[in-house]
PDB file of C-alpha atoms in Angstrom:
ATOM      1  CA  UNK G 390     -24.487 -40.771 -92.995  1.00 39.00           C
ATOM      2  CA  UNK G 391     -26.246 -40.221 -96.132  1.00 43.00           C
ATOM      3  CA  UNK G 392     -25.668 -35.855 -95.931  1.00 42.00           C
ATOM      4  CA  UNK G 393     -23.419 -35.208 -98.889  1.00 42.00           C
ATOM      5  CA  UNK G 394     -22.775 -31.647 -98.686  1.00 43.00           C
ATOM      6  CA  UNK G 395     -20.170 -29.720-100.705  1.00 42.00           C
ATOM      7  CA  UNK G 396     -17.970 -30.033 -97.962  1.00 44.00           C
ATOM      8  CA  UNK G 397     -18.308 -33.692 -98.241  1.00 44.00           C
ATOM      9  CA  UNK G 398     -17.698 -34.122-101.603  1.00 51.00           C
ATOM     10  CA  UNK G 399     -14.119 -32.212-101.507  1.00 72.00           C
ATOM     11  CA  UNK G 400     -11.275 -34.189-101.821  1.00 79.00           C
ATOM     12  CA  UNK G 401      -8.165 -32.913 -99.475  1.00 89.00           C
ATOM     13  CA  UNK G 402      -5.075 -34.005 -99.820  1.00 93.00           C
ATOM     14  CA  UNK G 403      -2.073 -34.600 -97.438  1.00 94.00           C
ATOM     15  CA  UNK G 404       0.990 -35.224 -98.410  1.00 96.00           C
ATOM     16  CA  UNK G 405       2.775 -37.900 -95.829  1.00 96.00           C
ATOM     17  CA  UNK G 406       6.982 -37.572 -95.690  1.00 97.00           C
ATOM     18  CA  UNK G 407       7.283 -41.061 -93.905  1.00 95.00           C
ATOM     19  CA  UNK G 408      10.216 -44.148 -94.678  1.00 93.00           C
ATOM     20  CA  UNK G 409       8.029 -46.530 -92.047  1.00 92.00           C
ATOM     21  CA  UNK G 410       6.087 -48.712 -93.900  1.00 93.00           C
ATOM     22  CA  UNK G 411       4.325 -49.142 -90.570  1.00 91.00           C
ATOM     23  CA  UNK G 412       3.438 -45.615 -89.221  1.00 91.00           C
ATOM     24  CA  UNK G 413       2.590 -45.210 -93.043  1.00 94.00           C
ATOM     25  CA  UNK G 414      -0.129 -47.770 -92.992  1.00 93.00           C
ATOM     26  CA  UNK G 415      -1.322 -46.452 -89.418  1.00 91.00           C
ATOM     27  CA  UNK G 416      -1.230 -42.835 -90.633  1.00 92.00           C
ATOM     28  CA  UNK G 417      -3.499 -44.101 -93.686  1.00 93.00           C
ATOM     29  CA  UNK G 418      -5.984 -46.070 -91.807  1.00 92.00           C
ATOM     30  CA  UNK G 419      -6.363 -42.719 -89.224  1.00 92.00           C
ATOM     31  CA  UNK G 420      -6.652 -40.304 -91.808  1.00 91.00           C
ATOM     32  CA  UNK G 421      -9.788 -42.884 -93.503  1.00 90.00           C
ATOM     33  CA  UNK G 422     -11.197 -43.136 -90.138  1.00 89.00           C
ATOM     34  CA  UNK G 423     -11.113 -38.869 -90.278  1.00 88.00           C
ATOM     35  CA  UNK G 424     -12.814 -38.562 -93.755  1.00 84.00           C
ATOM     36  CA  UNK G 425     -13.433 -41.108 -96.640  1.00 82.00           C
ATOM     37  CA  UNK G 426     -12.128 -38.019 -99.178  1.00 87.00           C
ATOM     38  CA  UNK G 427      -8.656 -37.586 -98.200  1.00 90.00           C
ATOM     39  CA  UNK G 428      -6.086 -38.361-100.077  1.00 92.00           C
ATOM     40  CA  UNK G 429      -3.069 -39.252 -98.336  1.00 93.00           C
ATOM     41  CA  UNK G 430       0.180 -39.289-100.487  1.00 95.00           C
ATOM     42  CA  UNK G 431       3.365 -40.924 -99.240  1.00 95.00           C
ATOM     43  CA  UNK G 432       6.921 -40.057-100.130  1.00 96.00           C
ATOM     44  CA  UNK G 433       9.493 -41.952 -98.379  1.00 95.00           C
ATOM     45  CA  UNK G 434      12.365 -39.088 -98.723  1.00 95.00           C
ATOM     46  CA  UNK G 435      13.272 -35.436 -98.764  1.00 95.00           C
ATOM     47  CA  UNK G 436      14.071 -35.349-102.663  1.00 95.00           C
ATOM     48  CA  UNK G 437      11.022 -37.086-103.199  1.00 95.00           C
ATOM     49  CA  UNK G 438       8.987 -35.175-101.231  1.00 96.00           C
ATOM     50  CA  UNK G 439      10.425 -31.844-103.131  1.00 96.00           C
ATOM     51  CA  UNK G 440       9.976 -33.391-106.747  1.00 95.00           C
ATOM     52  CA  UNK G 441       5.908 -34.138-105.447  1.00 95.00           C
ATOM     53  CA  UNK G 442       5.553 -30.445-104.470  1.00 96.00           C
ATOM     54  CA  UNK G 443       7.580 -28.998-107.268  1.00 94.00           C
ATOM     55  CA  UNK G 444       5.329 -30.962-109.380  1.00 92.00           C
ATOM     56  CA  UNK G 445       8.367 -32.024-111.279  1.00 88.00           C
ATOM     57  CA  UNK G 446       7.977 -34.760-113.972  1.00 85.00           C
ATOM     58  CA  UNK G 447       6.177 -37.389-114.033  1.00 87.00           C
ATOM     59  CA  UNK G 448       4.284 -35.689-111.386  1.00 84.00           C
ATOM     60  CA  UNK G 449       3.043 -32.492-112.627  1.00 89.00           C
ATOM     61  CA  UNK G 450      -1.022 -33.831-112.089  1.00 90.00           C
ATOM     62  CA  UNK G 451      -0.432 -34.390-108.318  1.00 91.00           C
ATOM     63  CA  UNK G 452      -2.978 -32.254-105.856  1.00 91.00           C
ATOM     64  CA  UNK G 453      -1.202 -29.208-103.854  1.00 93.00           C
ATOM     65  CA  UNK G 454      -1.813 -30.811-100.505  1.00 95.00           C
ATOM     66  CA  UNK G 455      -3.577 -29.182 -97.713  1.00 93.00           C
ATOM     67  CA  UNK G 456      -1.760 -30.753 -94.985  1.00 94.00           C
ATOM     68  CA  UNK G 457       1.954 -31.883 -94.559  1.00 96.00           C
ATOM     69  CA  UNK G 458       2.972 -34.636 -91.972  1.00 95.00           C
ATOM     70  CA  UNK G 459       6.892 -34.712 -91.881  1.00 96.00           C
ATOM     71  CA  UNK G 460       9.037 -37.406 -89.893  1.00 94.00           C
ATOM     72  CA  UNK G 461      12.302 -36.030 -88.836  1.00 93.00           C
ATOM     73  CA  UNK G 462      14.219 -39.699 -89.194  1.00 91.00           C
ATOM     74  CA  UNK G 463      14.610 -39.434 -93.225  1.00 92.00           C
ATOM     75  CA  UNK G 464      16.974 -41.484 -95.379  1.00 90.00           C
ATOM     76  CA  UNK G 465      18.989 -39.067 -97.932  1.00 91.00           C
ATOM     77  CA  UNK G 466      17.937 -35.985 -96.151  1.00 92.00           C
ATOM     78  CA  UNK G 467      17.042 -35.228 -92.227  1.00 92.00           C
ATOM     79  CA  UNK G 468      13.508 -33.560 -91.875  1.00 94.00           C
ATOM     80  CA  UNK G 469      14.759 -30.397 -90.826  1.00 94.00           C
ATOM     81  CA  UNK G 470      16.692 -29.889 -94.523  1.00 96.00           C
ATOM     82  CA  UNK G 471      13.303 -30.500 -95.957  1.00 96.00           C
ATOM     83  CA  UNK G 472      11.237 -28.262 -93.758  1.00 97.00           C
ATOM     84  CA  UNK G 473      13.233 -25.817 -94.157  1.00 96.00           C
ATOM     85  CA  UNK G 474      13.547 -26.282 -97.881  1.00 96.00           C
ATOM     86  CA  UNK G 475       9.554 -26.797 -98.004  1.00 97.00           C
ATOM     87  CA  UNK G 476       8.760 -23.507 -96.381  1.00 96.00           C
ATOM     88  CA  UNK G 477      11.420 -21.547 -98.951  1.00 95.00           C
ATOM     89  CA  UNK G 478       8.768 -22.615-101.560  1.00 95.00           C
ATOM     90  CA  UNK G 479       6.653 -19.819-102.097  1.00 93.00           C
ATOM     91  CA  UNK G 480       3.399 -22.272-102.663  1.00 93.00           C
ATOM     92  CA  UNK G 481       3.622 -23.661 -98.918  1.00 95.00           C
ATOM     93  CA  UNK G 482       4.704 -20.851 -97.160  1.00 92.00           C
ATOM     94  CA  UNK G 483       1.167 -21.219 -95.445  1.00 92.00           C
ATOM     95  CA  UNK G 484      -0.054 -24.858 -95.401  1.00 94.00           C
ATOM     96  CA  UNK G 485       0.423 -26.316 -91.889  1.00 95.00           C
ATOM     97  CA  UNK G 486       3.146 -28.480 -91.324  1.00 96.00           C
ATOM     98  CA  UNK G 487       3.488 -30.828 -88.618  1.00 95.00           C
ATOM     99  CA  UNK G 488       6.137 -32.941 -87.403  1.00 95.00           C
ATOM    100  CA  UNK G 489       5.335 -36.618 -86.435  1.00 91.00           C
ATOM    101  CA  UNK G 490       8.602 -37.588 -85.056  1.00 90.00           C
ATOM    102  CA  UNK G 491      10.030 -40.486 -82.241  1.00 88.00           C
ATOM    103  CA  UNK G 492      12.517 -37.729 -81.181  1.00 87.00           C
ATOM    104  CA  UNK G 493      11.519 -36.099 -77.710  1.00 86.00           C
ATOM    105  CA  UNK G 494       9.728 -33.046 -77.853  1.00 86.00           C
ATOM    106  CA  UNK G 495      12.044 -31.477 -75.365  1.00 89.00           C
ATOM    107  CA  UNK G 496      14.764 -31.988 -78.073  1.00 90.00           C
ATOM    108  CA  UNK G 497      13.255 -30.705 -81.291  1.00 91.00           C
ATOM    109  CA  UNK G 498      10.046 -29.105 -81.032  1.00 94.00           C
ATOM    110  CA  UNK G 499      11.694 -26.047 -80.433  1.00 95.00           C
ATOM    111  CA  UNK G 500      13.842 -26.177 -83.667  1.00 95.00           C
ATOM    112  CA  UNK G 501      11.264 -27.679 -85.754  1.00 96.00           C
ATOM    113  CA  UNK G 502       9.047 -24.809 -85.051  1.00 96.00           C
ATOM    114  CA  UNK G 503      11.788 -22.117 -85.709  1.00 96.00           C
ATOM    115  CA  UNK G 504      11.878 -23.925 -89.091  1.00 95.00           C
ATOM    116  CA  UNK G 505       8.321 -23.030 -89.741  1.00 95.00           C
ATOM    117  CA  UNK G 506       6.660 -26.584 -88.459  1.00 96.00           C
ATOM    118  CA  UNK G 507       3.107 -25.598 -87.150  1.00 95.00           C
ATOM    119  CA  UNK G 508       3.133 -28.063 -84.407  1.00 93.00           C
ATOM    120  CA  UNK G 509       5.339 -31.067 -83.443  1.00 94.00           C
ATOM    121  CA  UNK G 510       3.769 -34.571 -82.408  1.00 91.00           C
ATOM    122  CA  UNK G 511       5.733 -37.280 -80.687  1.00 90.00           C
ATOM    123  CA  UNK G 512       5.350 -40.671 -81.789  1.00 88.00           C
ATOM    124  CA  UNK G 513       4.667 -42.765 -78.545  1.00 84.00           C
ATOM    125  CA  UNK G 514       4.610 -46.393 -77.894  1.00 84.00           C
ATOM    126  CA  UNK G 515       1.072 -47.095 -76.962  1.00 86.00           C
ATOM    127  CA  UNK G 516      -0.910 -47.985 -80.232  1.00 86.00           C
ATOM    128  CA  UNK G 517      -4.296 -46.509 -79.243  1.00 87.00           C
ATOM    129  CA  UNK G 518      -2.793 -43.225 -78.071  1.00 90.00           C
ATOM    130  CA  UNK G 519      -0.604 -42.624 -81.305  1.00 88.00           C
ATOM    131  CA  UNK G 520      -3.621 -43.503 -83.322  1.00 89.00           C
ATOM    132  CA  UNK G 521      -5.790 -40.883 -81.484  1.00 91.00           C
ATOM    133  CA  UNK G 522      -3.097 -38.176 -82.391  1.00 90.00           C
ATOM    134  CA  UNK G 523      -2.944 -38.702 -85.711  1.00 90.00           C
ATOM    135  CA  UNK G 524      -6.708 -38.438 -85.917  1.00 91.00           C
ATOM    136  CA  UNK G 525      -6.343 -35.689 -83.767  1.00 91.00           C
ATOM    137  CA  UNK G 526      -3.856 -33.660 -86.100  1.00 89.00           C
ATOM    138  CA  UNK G 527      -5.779 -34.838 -89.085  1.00 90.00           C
ATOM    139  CA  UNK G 528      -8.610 -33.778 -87.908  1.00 89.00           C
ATOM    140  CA  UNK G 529      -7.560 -30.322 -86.466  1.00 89.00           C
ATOM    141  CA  UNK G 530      -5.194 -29.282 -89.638  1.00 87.00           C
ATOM    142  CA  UNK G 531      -7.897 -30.022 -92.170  1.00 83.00           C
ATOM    143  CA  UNK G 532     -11.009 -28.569 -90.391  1.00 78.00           C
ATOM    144  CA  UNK G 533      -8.451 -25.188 -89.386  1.00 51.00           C
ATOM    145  CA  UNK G 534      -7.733 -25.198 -93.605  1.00 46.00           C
ATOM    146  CA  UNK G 535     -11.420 -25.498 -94.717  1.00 46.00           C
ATOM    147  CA  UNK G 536     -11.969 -22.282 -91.884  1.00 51.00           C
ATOM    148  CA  UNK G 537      -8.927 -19.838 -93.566  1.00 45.00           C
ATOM    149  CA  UNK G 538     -11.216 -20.816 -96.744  1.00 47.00           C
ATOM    150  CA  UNK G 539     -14.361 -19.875 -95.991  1.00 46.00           C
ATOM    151  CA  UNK G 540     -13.174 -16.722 -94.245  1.00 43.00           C
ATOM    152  CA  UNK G 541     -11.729 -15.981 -97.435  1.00 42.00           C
ATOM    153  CA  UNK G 542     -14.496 -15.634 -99.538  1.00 40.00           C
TER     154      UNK G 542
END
């Protein structure tokens, strides 16, 4: 464990739109167990969640995040309002989205991806098979960023 490449050393940043103080603290532990750099960043709300990517007062130092995990079961405004409001900014028109939500698939995948989501994960019961999915999305959305940059330059 001791390689500490550049890759290694960069610091990515999600931004988690969650009201669960439990899936929050599960989403946190996964995304540590992914990569000791990320920074995870947790709004509880839609007009929270705006004023953090607006980079509106007092948080005009926050990191554009690389990565945004969305539940759809929001207090003050559903997570469809926000996605779609999120992918009207011209800043995020291209950073993946995904939708961690208890809702069925079969019910809102289909929307949520009309909306601009890049993929749609169902929260399930079982502990160890939620957990795997978050490190699963974590892992994916972050690696599939770092590609786009390197292809880039």
């Amino acid at each position: 464990d001791g390689y500490k490449g550049e890759r290694a050393m960069t610091t990515k940043a999600i931004l988690l739109v969650e009201d669960s103080a439990a899936d929050v603290y599960l989403i946190q532990r996964a995304a540590e167990e992914c990569d000791r750099n990320i920074q995870l960043w947790t709004m509880a709300d839609g007009p929270e969640a705006l004023a953090f990517l607006s980079k509106e007062h007092p948080l005009t130092h926050v990191p554009t995040p690389a990565l945004i995990i969305l539940d759809l079961s929001l207090p003050k405004m559903y997570g469809t309002e926000l996605l779609a409001e999120i992918r009207q900014m011209s800043a995020y028109r291209a950073t993946p989205i995904v939708v961690l939500s208890s809702t069925s698939k079969e019910r809102e995948e289909q929307h949520c991806l009309q909306l601009g989501a890049t993929a749609y994960v169902q929260k399930v019961a079982n502990f160890y098979v939620y957990f795997a999915d978050i490190k699963a999305l974590v892992r994916h959305w972050l690696r599939a960023e770092g590609e786009r940059d390197e292809e880039r330059s």
